[in-house]
Short mmCIF file of C-alpha atoms in Angstrom, two decimals:
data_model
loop_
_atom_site.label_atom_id
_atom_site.label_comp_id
_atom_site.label_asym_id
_atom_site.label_seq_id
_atom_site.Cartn_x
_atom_site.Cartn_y
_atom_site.Cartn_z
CA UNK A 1 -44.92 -96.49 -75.53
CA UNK A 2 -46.88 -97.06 -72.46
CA UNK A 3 -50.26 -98.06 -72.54
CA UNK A 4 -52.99 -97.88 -69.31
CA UNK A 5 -55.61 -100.60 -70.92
CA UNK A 6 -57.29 -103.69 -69.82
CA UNK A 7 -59.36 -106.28 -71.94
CA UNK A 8 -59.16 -105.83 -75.90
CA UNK A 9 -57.50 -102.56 -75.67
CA UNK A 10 -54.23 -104.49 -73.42
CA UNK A 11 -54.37 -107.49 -76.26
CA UNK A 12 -54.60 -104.70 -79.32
CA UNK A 13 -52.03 -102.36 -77.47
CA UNK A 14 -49.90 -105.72 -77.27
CA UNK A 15 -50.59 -107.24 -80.17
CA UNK A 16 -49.49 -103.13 -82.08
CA UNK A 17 -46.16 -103.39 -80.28
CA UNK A 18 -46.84 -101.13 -76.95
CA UNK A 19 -43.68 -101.73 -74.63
CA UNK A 20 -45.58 -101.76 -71.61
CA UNK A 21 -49.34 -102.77 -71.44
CA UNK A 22 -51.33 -102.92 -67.71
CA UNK A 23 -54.23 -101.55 -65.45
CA UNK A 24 -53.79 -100.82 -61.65
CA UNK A 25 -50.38 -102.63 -61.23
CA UNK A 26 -49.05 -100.51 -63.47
CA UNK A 27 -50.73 -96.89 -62.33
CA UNK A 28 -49.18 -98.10 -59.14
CA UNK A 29 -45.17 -98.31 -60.77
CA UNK A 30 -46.33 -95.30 -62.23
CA UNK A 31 -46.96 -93.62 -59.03
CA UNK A 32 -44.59 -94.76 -57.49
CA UNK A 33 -42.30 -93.04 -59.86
CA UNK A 34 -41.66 -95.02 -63.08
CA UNK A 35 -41.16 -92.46 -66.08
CA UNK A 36 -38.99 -94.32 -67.98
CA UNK A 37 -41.34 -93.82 -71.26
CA UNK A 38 -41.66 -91.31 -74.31
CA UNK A 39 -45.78 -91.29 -74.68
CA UNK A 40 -48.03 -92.32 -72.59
CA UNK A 41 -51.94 -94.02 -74.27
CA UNK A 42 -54.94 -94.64 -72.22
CA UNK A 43 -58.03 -97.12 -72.68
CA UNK A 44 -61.13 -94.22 -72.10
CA UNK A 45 -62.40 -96.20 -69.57
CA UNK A 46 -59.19 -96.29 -67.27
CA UNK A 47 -59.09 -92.65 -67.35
CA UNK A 48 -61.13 -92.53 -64.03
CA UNK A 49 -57.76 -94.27 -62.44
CA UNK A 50 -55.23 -92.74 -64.81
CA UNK A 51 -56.44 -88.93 -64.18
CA UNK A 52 -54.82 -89.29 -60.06
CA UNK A 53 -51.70 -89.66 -62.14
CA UNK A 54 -51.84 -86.16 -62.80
CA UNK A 55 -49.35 -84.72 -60.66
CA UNK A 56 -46.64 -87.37 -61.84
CA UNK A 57 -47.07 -87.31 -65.11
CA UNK A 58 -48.48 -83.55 -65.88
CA UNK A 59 -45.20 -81.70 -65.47
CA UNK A 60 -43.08 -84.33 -67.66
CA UNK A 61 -45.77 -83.92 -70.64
CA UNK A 62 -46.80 -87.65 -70.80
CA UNK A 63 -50.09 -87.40 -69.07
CA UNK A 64 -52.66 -88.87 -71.44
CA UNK A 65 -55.02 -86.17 -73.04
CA UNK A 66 -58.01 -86.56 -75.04
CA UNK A 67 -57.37 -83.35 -77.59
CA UNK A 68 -54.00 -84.77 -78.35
CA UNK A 69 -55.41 -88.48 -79.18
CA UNK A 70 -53.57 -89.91 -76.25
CA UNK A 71 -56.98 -90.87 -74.69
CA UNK A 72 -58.58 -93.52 -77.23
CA UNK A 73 -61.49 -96.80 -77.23
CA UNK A 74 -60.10 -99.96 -77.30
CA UNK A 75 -61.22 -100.59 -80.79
CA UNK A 76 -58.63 -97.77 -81.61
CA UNK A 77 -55.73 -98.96 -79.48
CA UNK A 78 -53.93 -100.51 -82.51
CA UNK A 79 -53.95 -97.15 -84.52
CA UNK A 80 -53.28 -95.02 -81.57
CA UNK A 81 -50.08 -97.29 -80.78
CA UNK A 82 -48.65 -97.33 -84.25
CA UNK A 83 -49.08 -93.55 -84.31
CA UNK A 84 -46.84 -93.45 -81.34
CA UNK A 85 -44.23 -96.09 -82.61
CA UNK A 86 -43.82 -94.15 -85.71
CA UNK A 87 -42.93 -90.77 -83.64
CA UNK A 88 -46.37 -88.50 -84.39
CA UNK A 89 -45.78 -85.21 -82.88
CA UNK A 90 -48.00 -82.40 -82.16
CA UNK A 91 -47.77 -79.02 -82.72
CA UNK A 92 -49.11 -75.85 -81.25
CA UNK A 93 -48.57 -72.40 -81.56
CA UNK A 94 -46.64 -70.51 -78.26
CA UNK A 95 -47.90 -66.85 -77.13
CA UNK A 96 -46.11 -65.21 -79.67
CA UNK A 97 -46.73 -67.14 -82.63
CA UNK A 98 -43.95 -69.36 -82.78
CA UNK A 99 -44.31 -73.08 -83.64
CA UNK A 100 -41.26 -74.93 -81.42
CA UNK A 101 -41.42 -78.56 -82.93
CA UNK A 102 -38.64 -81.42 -83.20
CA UNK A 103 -37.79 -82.97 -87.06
CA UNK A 104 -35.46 -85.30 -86.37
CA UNK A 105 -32.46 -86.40 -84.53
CA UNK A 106 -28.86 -85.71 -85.76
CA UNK A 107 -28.49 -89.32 -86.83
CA UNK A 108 -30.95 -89.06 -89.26
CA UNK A 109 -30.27 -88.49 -92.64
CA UNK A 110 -30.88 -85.62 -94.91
CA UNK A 111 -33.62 -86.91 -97.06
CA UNK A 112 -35.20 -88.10 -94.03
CA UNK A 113 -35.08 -84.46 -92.60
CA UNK A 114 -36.49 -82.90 -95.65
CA UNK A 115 -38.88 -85.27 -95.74
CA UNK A 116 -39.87 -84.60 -92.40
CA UNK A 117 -39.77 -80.62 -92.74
CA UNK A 118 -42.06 -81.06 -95.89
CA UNK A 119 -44.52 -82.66 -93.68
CA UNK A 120 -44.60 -80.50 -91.05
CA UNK A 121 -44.71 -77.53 -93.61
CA UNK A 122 -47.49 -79.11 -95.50
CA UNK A 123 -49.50 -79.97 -91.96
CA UNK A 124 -49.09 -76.62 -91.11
CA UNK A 125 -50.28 -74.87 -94.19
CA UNK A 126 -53.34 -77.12 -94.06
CA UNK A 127 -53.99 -76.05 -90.72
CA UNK A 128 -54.30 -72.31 -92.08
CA UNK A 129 -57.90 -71.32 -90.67
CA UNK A 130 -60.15 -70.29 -94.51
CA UNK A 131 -60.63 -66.48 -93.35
CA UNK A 132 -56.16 -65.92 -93.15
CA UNK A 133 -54.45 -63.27 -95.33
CA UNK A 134 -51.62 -62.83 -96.16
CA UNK A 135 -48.36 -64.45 -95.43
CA UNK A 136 -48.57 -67.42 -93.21
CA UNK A 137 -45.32 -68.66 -92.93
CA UNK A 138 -42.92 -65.74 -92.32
CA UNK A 139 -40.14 -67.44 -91.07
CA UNK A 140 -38.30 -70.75 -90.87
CA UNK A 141 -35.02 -71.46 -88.24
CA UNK A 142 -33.57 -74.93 -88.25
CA UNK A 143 -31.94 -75.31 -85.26
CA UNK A 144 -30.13 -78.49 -82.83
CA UNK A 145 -31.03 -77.92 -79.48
CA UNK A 146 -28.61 -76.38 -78.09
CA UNK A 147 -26.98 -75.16 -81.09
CA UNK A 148 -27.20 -71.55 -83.33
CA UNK A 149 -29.72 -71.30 -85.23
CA UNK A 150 -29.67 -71.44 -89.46
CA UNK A 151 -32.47 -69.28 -90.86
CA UNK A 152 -34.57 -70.83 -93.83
CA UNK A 153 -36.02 -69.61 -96.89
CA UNK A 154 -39.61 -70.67 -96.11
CA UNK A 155 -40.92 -70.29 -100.20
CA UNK A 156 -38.54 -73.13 -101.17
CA UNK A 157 -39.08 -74.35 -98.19
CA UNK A 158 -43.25 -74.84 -98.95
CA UNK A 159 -42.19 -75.86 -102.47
CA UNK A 160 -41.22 -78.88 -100.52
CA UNK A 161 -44.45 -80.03 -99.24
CA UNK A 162 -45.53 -81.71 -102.82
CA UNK A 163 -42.74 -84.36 -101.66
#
């Protein structure tokens, strides 16, 4: 976890575990490169200095966004830095419906797995907008990346979301 911040947010980003906390020195190893991070966070303030980091960080996915929560106040650094630690991922829907979003690793264990399906199942079936009909979730494929796909029940599979 990388954080752009300066003043309380660097000490909160710090003090929440960030791996790598700094202003302009470190938009500059950024720049100059340096992508050797998994999420990218940025103090609201900085994001005057952060947004010329566009053209680095934009194609990779780790340029920080405010409608992903990537962007936050300093009061929220803390928050915005465990959510990263912990491995929040978000979720969006491609052009033809389809929801492409990682679970888990192979090391993990089953229960961990299932537990992370259910919560992406349950997320998901919150997110259904009040005015849908009919089925929401038509189809579920568990899949490694580059491995075949195993096709999923998805009504045991919502079952699951009470876990």
């Amino acid at each position: 976890v990388l954080v752009f911040a300066e003043g309380d947010g660097a000490r909160l980003a710090t003090e929440a575990g960030a791996d790598e906390v700094g202003g302009d020195e470190l938009i500059k190893k950024v720049e100059g490169g340096y992508t050797d991070f998994d999420v990218a966070l940025a103090q609201r303030d900085l994001m005057g200095r952060v947004g010329r980091l566009g053209r680095v960080l934009g194609p990779k996915g780790l340029m920080p966004n405010p409608r992903s929560g990537t962007v936050v106040d300093a009061a929220d650094m803390a928050k915005a830095v465990n959510d990263a630690r912990q491995g929040r991922v978000e979720f969006r829907l491609d052009r033809t419906a389809i929801i492409h979003v990682p679970i888990g690793k192979v090391s993990f264990d089953e229960a961990a797995l299932q537990e992370n399906m259910a919560m992406l199942v349950s997320e998901i079936v919150k997110a259904k907008p009040t005015g849908g009909k009919g089925v929401f979730i038509k189809t579920i494929t568990l899949t490694t990346t580059m491995g075949p796909g195993i096709r999923l029940d998805p009504t045991p599979t919502l079952a699951l979301k009470a876990l």
